[in-house]
Short mmCIF file of C-alpha atoms in Angstrom, two decimals:
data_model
loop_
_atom_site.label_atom_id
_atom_site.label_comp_id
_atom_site.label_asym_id
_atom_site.label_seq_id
_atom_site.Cartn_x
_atom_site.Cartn_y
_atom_site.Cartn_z
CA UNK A 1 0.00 0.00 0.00
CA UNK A 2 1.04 3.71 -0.51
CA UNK A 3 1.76 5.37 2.71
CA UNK A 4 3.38 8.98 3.20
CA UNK A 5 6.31 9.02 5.56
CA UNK A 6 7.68 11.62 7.55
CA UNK A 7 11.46 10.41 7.51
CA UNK A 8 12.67 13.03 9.60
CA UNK A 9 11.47 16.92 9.94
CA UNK A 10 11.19 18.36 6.59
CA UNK A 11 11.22 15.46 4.43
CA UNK A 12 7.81 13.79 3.41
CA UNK A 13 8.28 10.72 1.13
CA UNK A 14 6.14 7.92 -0.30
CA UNK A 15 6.63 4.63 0.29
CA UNK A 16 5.32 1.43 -0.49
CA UNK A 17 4.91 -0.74 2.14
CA UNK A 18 3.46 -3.91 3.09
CA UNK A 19 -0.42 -4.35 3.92
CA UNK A 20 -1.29 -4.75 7.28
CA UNK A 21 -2.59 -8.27 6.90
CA UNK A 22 -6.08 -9.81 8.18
CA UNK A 23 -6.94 -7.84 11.30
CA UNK A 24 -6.55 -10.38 14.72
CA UNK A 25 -9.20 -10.94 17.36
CA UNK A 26 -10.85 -8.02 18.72
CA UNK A 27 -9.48 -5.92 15.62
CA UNK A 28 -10.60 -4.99 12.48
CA UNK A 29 -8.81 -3.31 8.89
CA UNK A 30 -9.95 0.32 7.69
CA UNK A 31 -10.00 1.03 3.94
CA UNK A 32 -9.23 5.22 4.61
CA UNK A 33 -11.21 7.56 3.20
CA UNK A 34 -10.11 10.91 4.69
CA UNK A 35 -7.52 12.51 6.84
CA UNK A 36 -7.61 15.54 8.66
CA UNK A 37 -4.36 16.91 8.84
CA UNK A 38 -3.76 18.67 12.93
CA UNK A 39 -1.47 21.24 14.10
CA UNK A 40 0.85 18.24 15.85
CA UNK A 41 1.34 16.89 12.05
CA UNK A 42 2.79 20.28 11.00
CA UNK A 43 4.76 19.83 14.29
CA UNK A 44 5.64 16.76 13.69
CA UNK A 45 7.21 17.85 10.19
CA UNK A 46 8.55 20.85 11.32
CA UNK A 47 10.65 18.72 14.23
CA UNK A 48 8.97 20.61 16.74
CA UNK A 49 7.20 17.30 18.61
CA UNK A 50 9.09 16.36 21.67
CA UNK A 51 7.70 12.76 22.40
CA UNK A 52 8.18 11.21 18.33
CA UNK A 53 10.57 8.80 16.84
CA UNK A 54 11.13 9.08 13.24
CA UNK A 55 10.06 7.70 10.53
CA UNK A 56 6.58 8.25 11.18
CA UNK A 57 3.13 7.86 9.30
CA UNK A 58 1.38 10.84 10.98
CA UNK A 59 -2.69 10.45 10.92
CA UNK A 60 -4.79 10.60 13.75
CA UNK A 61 -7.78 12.37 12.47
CA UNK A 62 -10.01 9.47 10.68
CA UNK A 63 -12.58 8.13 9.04
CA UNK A 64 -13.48 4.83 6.64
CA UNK A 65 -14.85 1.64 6.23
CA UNK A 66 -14.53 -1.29 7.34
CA UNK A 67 -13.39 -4.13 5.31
CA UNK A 68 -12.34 -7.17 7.96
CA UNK A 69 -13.20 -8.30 10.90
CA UNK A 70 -11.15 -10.39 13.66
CA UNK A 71 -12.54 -12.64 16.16
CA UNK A 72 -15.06 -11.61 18.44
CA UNK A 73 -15.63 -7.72 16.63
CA UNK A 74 -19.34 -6.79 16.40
CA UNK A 75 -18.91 -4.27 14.07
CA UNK A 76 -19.57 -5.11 10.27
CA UNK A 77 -17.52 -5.24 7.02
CA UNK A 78 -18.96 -2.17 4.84
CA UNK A 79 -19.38 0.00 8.25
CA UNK A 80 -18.90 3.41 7.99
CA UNK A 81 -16.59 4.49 10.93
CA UNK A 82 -14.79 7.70 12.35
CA UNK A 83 -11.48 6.63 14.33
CA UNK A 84 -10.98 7.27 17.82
CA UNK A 85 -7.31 7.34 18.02
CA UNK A 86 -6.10 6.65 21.49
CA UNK A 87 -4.56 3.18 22.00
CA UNK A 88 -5.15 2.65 25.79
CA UNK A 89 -4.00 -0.29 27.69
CA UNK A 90 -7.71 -1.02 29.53
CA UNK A 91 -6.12 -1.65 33.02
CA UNK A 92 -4.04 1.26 34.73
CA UNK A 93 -5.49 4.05 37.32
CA UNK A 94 -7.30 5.78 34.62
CA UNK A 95 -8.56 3.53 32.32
CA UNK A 96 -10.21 1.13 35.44
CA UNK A 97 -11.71 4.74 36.68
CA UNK A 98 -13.55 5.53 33.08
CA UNK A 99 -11.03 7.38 32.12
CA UNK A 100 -8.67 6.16 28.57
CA UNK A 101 -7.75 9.29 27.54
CA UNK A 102 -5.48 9.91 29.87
CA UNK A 103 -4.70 6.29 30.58
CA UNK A 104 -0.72 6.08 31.69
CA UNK A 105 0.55 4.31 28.63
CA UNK A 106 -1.56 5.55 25.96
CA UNK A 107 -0.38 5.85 22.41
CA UNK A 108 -1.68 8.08 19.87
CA UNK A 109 -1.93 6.60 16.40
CA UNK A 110 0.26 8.76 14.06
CA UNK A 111 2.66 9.92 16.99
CA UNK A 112 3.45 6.99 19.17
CA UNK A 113 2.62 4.36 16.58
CA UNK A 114 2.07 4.84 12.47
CA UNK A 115 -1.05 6.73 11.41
CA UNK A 116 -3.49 6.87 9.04
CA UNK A 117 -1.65 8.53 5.93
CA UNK A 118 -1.83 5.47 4.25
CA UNK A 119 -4.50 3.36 2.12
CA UNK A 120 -5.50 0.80 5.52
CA UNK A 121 -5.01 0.57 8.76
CA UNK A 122 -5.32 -2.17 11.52
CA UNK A 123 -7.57 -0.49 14.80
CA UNK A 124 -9.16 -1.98 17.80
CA UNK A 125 -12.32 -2.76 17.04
CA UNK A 126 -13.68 -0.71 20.34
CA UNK A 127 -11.69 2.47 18.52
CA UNK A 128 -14.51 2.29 15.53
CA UNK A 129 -17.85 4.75 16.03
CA UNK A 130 -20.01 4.17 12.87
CA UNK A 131 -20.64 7.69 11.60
CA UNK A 132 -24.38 6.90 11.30
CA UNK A 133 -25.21 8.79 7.85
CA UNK A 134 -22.63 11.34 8.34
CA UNK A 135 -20.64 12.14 5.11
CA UNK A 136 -17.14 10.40 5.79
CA UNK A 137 -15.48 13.76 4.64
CA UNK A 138 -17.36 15.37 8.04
CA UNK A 139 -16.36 12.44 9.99
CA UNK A 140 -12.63 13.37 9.49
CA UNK A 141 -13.53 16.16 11.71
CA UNK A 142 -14.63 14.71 14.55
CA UNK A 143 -11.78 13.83 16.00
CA UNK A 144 -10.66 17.81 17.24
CA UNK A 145 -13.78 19.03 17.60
CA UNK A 146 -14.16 15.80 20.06
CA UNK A 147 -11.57 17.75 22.26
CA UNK A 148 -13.22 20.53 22.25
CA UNK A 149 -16.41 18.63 23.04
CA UNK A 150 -14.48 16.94 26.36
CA UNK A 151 -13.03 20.27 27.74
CA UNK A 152 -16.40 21.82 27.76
CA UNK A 153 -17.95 19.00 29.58
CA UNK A 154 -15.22 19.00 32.06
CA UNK A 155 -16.08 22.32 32.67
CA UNK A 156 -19.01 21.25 34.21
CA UNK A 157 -20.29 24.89 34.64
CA UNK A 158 -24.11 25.51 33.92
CA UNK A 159 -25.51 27.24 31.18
CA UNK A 160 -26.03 31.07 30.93
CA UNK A 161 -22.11 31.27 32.05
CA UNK A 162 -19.64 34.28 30.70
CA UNK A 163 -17.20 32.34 28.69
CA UNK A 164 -13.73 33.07 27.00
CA UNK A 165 -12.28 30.92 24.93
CA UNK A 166 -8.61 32.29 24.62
CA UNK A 167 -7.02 31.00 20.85
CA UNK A 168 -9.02 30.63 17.59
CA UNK A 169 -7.74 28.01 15.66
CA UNK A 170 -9.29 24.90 15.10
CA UNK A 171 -9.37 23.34 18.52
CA UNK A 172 -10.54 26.98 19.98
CA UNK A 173 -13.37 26.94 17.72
CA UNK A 174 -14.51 23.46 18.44
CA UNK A 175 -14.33 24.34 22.11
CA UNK A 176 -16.43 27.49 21.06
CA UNK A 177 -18.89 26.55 19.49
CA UNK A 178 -19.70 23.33 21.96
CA UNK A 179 -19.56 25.79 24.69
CA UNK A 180 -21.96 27.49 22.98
CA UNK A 181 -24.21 24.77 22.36
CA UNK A 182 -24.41 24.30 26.23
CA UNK A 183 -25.78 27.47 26.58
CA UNK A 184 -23.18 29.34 27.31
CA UNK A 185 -22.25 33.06 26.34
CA UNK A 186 -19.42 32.53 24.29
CA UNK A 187 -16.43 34.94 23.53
CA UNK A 188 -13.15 34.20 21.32
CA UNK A 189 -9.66 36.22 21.77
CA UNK A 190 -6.79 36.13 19.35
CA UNK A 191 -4.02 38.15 18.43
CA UNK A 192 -4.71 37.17 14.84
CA UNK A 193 -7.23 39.27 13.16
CA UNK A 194 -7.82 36.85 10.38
CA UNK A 195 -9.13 34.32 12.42
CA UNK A 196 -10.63 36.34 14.50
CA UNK A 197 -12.55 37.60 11.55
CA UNK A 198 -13.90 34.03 10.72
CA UNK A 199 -15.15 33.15 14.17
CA UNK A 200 -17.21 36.67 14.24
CA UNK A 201 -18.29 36.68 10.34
CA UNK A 202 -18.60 32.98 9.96
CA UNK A 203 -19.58 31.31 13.13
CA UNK A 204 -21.03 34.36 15.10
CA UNK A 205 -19.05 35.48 17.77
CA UNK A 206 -18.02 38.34 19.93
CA UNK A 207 -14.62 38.62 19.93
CA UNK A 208 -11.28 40.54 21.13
CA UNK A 209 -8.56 41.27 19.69
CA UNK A 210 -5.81 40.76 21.98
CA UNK A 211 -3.36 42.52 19.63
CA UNK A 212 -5.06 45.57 19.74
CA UNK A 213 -4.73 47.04 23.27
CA UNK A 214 -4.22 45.12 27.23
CA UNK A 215 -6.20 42.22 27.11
CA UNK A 216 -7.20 42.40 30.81
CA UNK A 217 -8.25 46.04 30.11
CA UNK A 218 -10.48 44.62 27.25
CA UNK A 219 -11.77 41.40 29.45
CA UNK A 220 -12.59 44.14 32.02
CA UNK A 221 -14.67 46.50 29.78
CA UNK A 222 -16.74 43.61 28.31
CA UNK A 223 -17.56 42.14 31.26
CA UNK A 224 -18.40 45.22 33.43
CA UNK A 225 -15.52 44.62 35.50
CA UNK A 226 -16.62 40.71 36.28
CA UNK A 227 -14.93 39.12 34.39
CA UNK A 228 -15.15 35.47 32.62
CA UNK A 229 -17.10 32.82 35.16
CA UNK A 230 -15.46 30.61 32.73
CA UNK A 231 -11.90 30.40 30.54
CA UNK A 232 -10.51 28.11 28.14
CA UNK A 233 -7.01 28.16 27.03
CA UNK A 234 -6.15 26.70 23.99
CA UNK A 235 -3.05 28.64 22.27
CA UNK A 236 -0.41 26.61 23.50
CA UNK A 237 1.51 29.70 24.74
CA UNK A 238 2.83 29.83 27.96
CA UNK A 239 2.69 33.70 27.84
CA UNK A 240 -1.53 33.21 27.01
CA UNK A 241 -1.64 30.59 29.80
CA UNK A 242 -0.60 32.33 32.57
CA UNK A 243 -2.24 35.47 31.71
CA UNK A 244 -5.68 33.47 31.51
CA UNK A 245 -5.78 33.24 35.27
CA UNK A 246 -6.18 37.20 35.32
CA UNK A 247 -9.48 37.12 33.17
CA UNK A 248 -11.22 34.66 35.19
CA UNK A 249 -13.80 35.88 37.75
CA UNK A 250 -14.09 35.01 41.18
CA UNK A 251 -15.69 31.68 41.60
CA UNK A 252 -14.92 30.90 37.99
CA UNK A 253 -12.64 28.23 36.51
CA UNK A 254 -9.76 27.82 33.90
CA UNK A 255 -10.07 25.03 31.57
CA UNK A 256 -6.48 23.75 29.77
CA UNK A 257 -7.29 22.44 26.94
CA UNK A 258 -3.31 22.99 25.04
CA UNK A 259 -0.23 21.28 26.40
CA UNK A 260 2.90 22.97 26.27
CA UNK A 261 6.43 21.34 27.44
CA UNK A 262 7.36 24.04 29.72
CA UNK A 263 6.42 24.56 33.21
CA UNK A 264 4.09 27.09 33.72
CA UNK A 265 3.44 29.56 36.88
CA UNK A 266 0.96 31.92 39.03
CA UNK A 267 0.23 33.86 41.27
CA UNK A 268 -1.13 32.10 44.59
CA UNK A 269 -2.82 34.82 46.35
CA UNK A 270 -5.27 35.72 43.24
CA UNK A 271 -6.23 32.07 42.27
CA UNK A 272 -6.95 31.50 46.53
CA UNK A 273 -8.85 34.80 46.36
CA UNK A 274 -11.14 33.92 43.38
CA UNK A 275 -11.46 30.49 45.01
CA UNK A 276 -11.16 30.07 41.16
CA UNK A 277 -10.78 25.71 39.44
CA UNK A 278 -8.38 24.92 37.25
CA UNK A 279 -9.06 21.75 35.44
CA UNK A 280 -7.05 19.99 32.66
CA UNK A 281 -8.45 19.02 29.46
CA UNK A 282 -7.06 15.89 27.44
CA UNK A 283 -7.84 14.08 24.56
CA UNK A 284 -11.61 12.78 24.29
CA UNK A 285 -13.96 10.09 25.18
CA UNK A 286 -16.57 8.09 23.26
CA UNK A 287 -19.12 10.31 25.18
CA UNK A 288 -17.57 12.96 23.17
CA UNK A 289 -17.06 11.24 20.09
CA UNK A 290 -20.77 10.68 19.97
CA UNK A 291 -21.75 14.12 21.44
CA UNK A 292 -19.84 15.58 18.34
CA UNK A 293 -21.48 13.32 15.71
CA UNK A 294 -24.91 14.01 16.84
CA UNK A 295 -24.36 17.95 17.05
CA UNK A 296 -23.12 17.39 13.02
CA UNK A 297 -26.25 15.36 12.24
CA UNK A 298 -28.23 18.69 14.04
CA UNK A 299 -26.71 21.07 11.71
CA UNK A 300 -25.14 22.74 15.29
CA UNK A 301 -21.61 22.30 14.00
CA UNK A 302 -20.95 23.97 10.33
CA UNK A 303 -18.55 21.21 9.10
CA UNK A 304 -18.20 22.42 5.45
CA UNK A 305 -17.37 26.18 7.22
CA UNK A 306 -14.30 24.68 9.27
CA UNK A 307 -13.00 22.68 6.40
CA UNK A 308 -11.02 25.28 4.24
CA UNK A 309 -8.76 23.00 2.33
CA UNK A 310 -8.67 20.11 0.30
CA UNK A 311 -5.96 17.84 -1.26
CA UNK A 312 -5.32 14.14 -2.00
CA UNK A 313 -2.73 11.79 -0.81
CA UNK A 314 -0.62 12.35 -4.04
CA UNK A 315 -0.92 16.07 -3.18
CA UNK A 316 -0.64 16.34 0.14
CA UNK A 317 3.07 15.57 -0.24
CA UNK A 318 3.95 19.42 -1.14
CA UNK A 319 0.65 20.67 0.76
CA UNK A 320 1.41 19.71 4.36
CA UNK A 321 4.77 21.46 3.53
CA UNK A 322 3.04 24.46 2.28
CA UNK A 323 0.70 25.14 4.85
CA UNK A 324 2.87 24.02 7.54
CA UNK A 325 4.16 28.20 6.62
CA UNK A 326 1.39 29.44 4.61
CA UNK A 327 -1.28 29.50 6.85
CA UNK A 328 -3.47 32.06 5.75
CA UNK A 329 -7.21 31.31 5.51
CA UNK A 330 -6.48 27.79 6.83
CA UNK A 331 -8.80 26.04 9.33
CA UNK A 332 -8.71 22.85 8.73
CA UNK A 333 -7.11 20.93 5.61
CA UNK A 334 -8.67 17.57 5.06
CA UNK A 335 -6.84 14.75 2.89
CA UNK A 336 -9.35 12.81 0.58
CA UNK A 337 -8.36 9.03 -0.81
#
């Protein structure tokens, strides 16, 4: 089969490799039909991922069909499926407390282990959600809104809550807009005025421009001095991190929904005085998974606005190298087979 190989960062090849064989029990063989391609693949390529081993087949946002079964696997050949991509080993801390994504040795298809840039792919048959009528094209999406999805349900704040969601790229949005589907009041801040542009013309939102003038000044003024009961953070800056805990109103919580490598820090007498939560955010859950699908199947999530870009496998050679620097107008790029 073809697959397309990151060899090391900045050099994308094709190679033809073996097929992955007839799935074993419990497992099951995906024909792939799309890809979406995620910030951590343009990391990835760029050499800018600290946990991955080279050569890798990045690919963790998924969808297909089914064509074998293993032993035991109730799902059918010809099934329609979206890929949930966390391999989790069903017995640590985490996964016996209903909780896999963030089990302690989980591996993420496409950055621990080969992805889904290639023709097939072997998956545990329990990874497989059947899309249920939804074009597989959408279903390629579900993955990142899906983290979106989980952050706002860990939030576990009621609706009619002030909300900030701080960074509006693709996993800012999908935390946006689920946010706003719980019936919250939803506002997006970015120091990019393109995309700031798209969330307010395109999706509907309030938003500040964090470029333009102090961003606590401008939290202050459009909250009437209360700021956010609720915060999410997900710019992957340190610098936008720590200076989320200053918008967040007293009794309110911060949501981490980015990871960054370094070590971030606060101030101890504000967060005890705003008796303010701060909760971490990771990955997603079949909850989630589902929750996504049946907001899609609602017409609540405007899949066709968040996919910008298009290209094929062929392509998608010189087009992850392209937008990995030419970002402009980008959302989310989506590789068809």
């Amino acid at each position: 089969m073809k697959a397309l190989v990151c060899r090391k960062p900045g050099e994308l090849v094709f190679e033809d490799r073996p097929a992955p064989g007839p799935p074993g029990a419990g497992w099951a063989l995906v024909s792939i039909s799309h890809v979406g391609i995620c910030g951590t693949d343009y990391h990835i390529y760029e050499g800018k991922h600290p946990y991955l081993v080279y050569p890798r087949v990045m690919g963790h946002e998924l969808s297909g069909t089914v064509t074998a079964v293993g032993e035991g696997v109730a799902i059918e050949v010809g099934e329609r499926v979206v890929v949930n991509p966390y391999l989790v080993c069903g017995k640590c801390i985490a996964c016996r407390h209903g909780k896999p994504n963030c089990c302690v040795s989980i591996e993420v298809l496409g950055v621990h282990r080969d992805g889904g840039m290639c023709e097939e792919l072997l998956v545990p048959a329990d990874n497989l959600y059947p899309v249920a009528g939804l074009p597989l094209v959408a279903a390629a999406a579900v993955e990142f809104l899906a983290i979106g999805a989980h952050a706002v349900r860990r939030s576990r704040l009621a609706a009619g809550a002030q909300t900030l969601v701080i960074g509006a790229g693709p996993i800012g949005l999908g935390t946006a807009l689920f946010a706003r589907i719980a019936g919250q009041a939803v506002t997006l801040m970015d120091t990019s005025r393109e995309r700031l542009d798209f969330a307010e013309s395109q999706l509907g939102f309030p938003v500040i421009d964090s470029a333009s003038g102090s961003p606590v000044e401008q939290v202050r003024e459009r909250t009437d001095g209360d700021f956010f009961d609720l915060v999410f953070d997900a710019t992957g800056s340190k610098v936008s991190i720590q200076a989320a805990f200053g918008y967040v109103a007293h009794g309110g919580a911060l949501v981490m929904v980015s990871v960054i490598k370094d070590e971030i820090t606060f101030s101890d007498p504000e967060f005890h005085k705003r008796e303010m939560m701060l909760i971490g955010s990771r990955n997603a859950l079949r909850v989630d998974f589902d929750h996504v699908m049946a907001a899609m199947r609602d017409g609540a999530i405007p899949a066709a606005k968040l996919i910008t870009h298009d290209t094929t496998l062929q392509n998608s050679l010189h087009d992850i190298a392209r937008w990995t620097h030419q970002k402009s107008g980008l959302i989310k790029a989506v590789i068809a087979f």
